[in-house]
PDB file of C-alpha atoms in Angstrom:
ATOM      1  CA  UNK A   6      24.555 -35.920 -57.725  1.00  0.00           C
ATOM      2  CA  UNK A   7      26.578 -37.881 -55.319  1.00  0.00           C
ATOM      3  CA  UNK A   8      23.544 -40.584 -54.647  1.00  0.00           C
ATOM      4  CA  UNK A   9      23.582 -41.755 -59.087  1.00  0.00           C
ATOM      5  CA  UNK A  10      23.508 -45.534 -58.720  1.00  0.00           C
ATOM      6  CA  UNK A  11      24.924 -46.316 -61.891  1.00  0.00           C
ATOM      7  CA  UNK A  12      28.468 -44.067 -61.194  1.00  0.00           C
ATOM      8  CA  UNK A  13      30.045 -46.614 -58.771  1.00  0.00           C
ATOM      9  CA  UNK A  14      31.718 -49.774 -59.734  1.00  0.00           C
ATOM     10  CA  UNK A  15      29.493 -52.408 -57.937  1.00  0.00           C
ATOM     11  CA  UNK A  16      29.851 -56.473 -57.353  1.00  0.00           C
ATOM     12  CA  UNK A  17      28.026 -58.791 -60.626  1.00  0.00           C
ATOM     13  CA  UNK A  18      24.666 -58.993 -59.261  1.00  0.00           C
ATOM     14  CA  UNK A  19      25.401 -62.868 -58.866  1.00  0.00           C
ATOM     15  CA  UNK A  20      27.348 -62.111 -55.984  1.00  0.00           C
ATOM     16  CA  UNK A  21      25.714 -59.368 -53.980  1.00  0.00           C
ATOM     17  CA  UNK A  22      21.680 -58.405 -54.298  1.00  0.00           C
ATOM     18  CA  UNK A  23      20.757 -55.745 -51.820  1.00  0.00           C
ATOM     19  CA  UNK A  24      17.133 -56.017 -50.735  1.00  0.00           C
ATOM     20  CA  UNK A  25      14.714 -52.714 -50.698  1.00  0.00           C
ATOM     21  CA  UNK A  26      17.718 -49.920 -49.632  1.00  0.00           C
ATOM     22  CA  UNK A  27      16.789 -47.083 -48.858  1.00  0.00           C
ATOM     23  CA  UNK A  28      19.825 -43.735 -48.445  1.00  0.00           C
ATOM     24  CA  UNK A  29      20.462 -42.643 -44.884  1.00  0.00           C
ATOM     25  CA  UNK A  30      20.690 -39.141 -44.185  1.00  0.00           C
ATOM     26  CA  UNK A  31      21.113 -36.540 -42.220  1.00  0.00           C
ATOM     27  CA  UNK A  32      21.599 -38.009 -38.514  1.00  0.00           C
ATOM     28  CA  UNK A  33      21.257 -41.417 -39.154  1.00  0.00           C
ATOM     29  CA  UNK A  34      24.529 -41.245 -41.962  1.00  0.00           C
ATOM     30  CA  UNK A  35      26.151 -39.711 -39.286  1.00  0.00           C
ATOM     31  CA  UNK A  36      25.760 -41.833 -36.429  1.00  0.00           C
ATOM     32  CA  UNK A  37      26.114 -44.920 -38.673  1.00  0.00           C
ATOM     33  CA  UNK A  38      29.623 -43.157 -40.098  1.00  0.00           C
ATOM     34  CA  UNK A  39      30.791 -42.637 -36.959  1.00  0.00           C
ATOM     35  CA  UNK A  40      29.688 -46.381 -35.269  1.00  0.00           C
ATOM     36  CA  UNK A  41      31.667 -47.812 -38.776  1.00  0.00           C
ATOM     37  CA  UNK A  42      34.508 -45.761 -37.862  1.00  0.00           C
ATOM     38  CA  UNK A  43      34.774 -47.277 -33.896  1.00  0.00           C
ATOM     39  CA  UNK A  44      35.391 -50.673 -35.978  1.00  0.00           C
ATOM     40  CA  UNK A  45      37.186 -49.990 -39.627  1.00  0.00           C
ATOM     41  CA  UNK A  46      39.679 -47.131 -40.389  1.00  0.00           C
ATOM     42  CA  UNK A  47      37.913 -45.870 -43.381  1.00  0.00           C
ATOM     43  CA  UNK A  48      37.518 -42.433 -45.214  1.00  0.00           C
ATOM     44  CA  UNK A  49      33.849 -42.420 -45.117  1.00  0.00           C
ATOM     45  CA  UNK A  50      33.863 -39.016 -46.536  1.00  0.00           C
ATOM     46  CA  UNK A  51      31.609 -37.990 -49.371  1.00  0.00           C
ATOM     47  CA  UNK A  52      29.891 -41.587 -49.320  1.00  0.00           C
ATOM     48  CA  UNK A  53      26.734 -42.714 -50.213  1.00  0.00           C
ATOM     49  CA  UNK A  54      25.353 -45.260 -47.834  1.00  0.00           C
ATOM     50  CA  UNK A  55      22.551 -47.008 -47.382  1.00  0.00           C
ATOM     51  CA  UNK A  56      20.295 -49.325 -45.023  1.00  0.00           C
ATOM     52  CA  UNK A  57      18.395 -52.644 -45.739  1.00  0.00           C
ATOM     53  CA  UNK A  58      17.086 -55.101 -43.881  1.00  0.00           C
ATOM     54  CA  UNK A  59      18.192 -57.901 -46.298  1.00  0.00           C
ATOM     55  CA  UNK A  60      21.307 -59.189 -48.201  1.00  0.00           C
ATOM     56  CA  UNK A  61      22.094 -61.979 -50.684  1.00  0.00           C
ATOM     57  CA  UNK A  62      25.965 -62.625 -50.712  1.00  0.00           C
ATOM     58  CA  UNK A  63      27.181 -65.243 -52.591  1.00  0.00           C
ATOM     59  CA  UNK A  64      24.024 -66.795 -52.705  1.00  0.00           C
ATOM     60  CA  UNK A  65      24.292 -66.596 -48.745  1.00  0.00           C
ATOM     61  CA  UNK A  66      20.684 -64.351 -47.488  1.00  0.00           C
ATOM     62  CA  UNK A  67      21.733 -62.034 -44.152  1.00  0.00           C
ATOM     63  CA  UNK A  68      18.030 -60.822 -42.647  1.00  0.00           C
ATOM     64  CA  UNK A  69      17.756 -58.462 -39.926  1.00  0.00           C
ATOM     65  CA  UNK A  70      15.710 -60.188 -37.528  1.00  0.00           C
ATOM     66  CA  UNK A  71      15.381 -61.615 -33.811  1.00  0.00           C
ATOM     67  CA  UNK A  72      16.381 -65.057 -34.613  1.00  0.00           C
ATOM     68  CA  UNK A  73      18.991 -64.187 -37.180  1.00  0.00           C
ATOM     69  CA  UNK A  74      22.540 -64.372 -35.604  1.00  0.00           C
ATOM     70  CA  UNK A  75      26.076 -64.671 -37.499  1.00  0.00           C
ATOM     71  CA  UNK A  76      29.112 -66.035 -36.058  1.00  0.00           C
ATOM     72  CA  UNK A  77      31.359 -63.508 -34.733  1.00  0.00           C
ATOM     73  CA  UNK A  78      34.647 -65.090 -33.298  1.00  0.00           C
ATOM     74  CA  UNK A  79      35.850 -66.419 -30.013  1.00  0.00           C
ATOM     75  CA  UNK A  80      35.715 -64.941 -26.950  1.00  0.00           C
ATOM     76  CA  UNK A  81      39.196 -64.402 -24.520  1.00  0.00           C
ATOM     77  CA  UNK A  82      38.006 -67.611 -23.018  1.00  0.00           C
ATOM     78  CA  UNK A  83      37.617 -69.576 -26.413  1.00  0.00           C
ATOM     79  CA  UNK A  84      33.771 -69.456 -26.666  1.00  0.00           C
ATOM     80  CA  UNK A  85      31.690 -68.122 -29.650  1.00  0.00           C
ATOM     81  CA  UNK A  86      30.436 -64.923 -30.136  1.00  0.00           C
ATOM     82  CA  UNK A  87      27.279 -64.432 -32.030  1.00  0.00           C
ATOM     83  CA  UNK A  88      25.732 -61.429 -33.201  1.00  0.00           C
ATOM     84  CA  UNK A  89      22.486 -60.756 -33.790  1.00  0.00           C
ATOM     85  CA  UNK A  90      21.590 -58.537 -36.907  1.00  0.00           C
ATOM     86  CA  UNK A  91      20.334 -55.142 -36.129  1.00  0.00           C
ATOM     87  CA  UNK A  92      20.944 -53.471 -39.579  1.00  0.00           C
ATOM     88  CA  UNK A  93      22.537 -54.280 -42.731  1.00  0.00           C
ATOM     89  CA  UNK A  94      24.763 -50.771 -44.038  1.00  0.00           C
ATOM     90  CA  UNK A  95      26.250 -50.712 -47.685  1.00  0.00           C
ATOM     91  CA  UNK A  96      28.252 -47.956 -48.839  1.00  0.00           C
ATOM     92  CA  UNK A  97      27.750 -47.204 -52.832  1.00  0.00           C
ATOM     93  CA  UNK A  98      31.365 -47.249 -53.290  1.00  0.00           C
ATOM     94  CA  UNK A  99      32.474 -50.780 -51.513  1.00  0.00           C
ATOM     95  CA  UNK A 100      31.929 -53.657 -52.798  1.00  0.00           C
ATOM     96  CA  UNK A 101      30.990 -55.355 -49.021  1.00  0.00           C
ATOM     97  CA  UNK A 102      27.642 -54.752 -46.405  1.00  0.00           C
ATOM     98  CA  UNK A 103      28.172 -53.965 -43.020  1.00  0.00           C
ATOM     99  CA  UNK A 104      27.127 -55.677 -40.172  1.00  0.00           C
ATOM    100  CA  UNK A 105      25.916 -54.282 -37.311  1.00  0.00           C
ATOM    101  CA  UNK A 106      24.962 -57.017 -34.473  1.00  0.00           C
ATOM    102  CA  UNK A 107      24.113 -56.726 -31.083  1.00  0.00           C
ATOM    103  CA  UNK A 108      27.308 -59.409 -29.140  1.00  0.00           C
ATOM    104  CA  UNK A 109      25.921 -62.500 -27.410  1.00  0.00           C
ATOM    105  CA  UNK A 110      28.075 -64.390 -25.712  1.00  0.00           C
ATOM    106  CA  UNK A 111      27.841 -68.368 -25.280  1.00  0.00           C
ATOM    107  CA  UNK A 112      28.463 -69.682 -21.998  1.00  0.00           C
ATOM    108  CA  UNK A 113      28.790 -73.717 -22.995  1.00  0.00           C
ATOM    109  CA  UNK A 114      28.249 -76.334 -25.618  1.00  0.00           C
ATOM    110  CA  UNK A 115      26.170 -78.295 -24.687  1.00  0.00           C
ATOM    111  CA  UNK A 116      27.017 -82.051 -26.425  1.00  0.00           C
ATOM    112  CA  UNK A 117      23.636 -83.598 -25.700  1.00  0.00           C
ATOM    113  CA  UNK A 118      21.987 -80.711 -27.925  1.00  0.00           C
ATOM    114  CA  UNK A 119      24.643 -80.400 -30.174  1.00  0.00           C
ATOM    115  CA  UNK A 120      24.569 -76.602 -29.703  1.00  0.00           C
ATOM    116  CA  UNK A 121      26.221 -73.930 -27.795  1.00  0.00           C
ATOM    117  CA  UNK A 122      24.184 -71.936 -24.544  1.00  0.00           C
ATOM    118  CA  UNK A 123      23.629 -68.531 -24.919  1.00  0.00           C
ATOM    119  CA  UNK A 124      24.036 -66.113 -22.169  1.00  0.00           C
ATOM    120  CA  UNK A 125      20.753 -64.591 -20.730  1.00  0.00           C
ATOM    121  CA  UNK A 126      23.340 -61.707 -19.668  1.00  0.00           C
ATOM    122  CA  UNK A 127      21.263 -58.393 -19.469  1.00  0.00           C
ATOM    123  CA  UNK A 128      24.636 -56.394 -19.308  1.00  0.00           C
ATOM    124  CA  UNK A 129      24.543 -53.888 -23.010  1.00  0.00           C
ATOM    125  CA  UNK A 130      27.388 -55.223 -24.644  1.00  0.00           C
ATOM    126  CA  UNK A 131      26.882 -52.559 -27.364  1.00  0.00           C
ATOM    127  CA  UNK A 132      26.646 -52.733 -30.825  1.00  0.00           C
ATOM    128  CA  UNK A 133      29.330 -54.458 -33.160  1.00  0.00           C
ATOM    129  CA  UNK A 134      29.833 -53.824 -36.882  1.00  0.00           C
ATOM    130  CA  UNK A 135      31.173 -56.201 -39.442  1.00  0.00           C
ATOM    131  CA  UNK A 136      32.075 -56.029 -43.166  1.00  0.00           C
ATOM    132  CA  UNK A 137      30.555 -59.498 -44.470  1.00  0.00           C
ATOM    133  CA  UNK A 138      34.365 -60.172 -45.752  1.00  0.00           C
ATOM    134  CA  UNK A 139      35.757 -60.504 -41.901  1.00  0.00           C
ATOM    135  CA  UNK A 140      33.349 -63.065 -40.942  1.00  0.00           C
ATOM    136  CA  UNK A 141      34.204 -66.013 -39.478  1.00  0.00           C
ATOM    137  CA  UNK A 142      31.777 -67.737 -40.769  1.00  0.00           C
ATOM    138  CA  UNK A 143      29.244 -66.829 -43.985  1.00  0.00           C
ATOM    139  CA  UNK A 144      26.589 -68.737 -42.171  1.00  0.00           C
ATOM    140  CA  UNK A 145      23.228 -67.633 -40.372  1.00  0.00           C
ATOM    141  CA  UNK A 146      22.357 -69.433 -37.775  1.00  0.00           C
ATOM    142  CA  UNK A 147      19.446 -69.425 -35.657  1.00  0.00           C
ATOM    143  CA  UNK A 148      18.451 -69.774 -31.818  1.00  0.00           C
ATOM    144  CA  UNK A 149      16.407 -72.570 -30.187  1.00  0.00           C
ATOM    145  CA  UNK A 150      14.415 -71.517 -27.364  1.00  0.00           C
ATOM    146  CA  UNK A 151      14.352 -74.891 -24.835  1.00  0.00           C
ATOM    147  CA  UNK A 152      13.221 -74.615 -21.714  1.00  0.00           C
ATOM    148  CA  UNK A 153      13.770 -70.648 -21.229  1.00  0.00           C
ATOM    149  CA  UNK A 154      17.397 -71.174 -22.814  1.00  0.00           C
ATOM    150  CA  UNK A 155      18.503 -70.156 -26.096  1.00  0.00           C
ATOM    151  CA  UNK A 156      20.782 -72.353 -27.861  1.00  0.00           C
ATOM    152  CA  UNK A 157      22.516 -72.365 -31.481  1.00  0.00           C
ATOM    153  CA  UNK A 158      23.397 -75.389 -33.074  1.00  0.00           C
ATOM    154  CA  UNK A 159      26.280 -76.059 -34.657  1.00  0.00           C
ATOM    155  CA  UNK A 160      27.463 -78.749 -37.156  1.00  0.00           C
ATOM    156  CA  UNK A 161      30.268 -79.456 -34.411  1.00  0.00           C
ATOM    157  CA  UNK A 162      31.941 -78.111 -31.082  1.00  0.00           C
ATOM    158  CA  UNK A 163      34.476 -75.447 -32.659  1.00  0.00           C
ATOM    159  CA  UNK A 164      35.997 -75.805 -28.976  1.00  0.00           C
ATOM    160  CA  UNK A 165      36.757 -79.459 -29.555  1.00  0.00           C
ATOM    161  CA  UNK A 166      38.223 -78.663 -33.237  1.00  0.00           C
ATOM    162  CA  UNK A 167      40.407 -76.603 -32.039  1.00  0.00           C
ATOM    163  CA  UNK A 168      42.170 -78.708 -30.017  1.00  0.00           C
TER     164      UNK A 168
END
């Protein structure tokens, strides 16, 4: 049977402890195969995959959530992107979870707050996937609601550091 959980090289459990996981199937495999596939040239083939809606990486805990966003990158303009986490994929024969965050874009950081605006953009900027190794950052970080703005903080202005 292609779904035995003990056939698979897998991390020390030190490093990586999936939370309740259950197998996608049918449809959902699919679509999530094919959405991996828009992001990572991989052979996906054969694998056994399967959702969570929690991670502990390197003692680091990923929760899908509202208020749950990683850091992404920079935008062309030098900004952050942050993603929020929609689902957390693993596939029985890597050794990394995937991803996949709905983009928000920041528009400013804002010094007095020590934190970077988010856009209230209601443009779809689509779903992104990311293998917990290619993040910039192994952080979560979380959004402040102040005054009908949501803002992240950050320990500095990444826009000022690179400089």
């Amino acid at each position: 049977d292609h779904r035995d959980l003990h056939s698979f090289p897998t991390r020390r459990s030190s490093d990586l402890q999936l939370g309740h996981a259950k197998p996608l199937t049918g449809e959902k495999e699919l679509d999530a195969k094919n959405l991996i596939q828009r992001f990572y040239e991989i052979d996906l083939d054969g694998v056994c995959m399967f959702q969570s809606k929690c991670v502990t990486v390197f003692g680091t805990k990923y929760v899908c959530g509202d208020n749950n966003y990683l850091f992404l990158g920079l935008d062309e303009h030098g900004l952050p992107e942050f993603g929020k986490v929609i689902n957390i994929w693993y596939v029985l024969q890597m050794t990394n979870p995937f991803f996949v965050t709905k983009v928000i874009q920041s528009e400013e950081f804002c010094n007095r707050l020590g934190a970077y605006k988010l856009c209230n953009s209601d443009m779809a900027q689509g779903n992104q996937v990311t293998l917990h190794s290619d993040l910039y950052q192994h952080q979560v970080f979380h959004a402040n609601n102040i005054n009908g703005r949501y803002y992240i903080a950050m320990k500095e202005n990444i826009l000022a550091a690179a400089t």
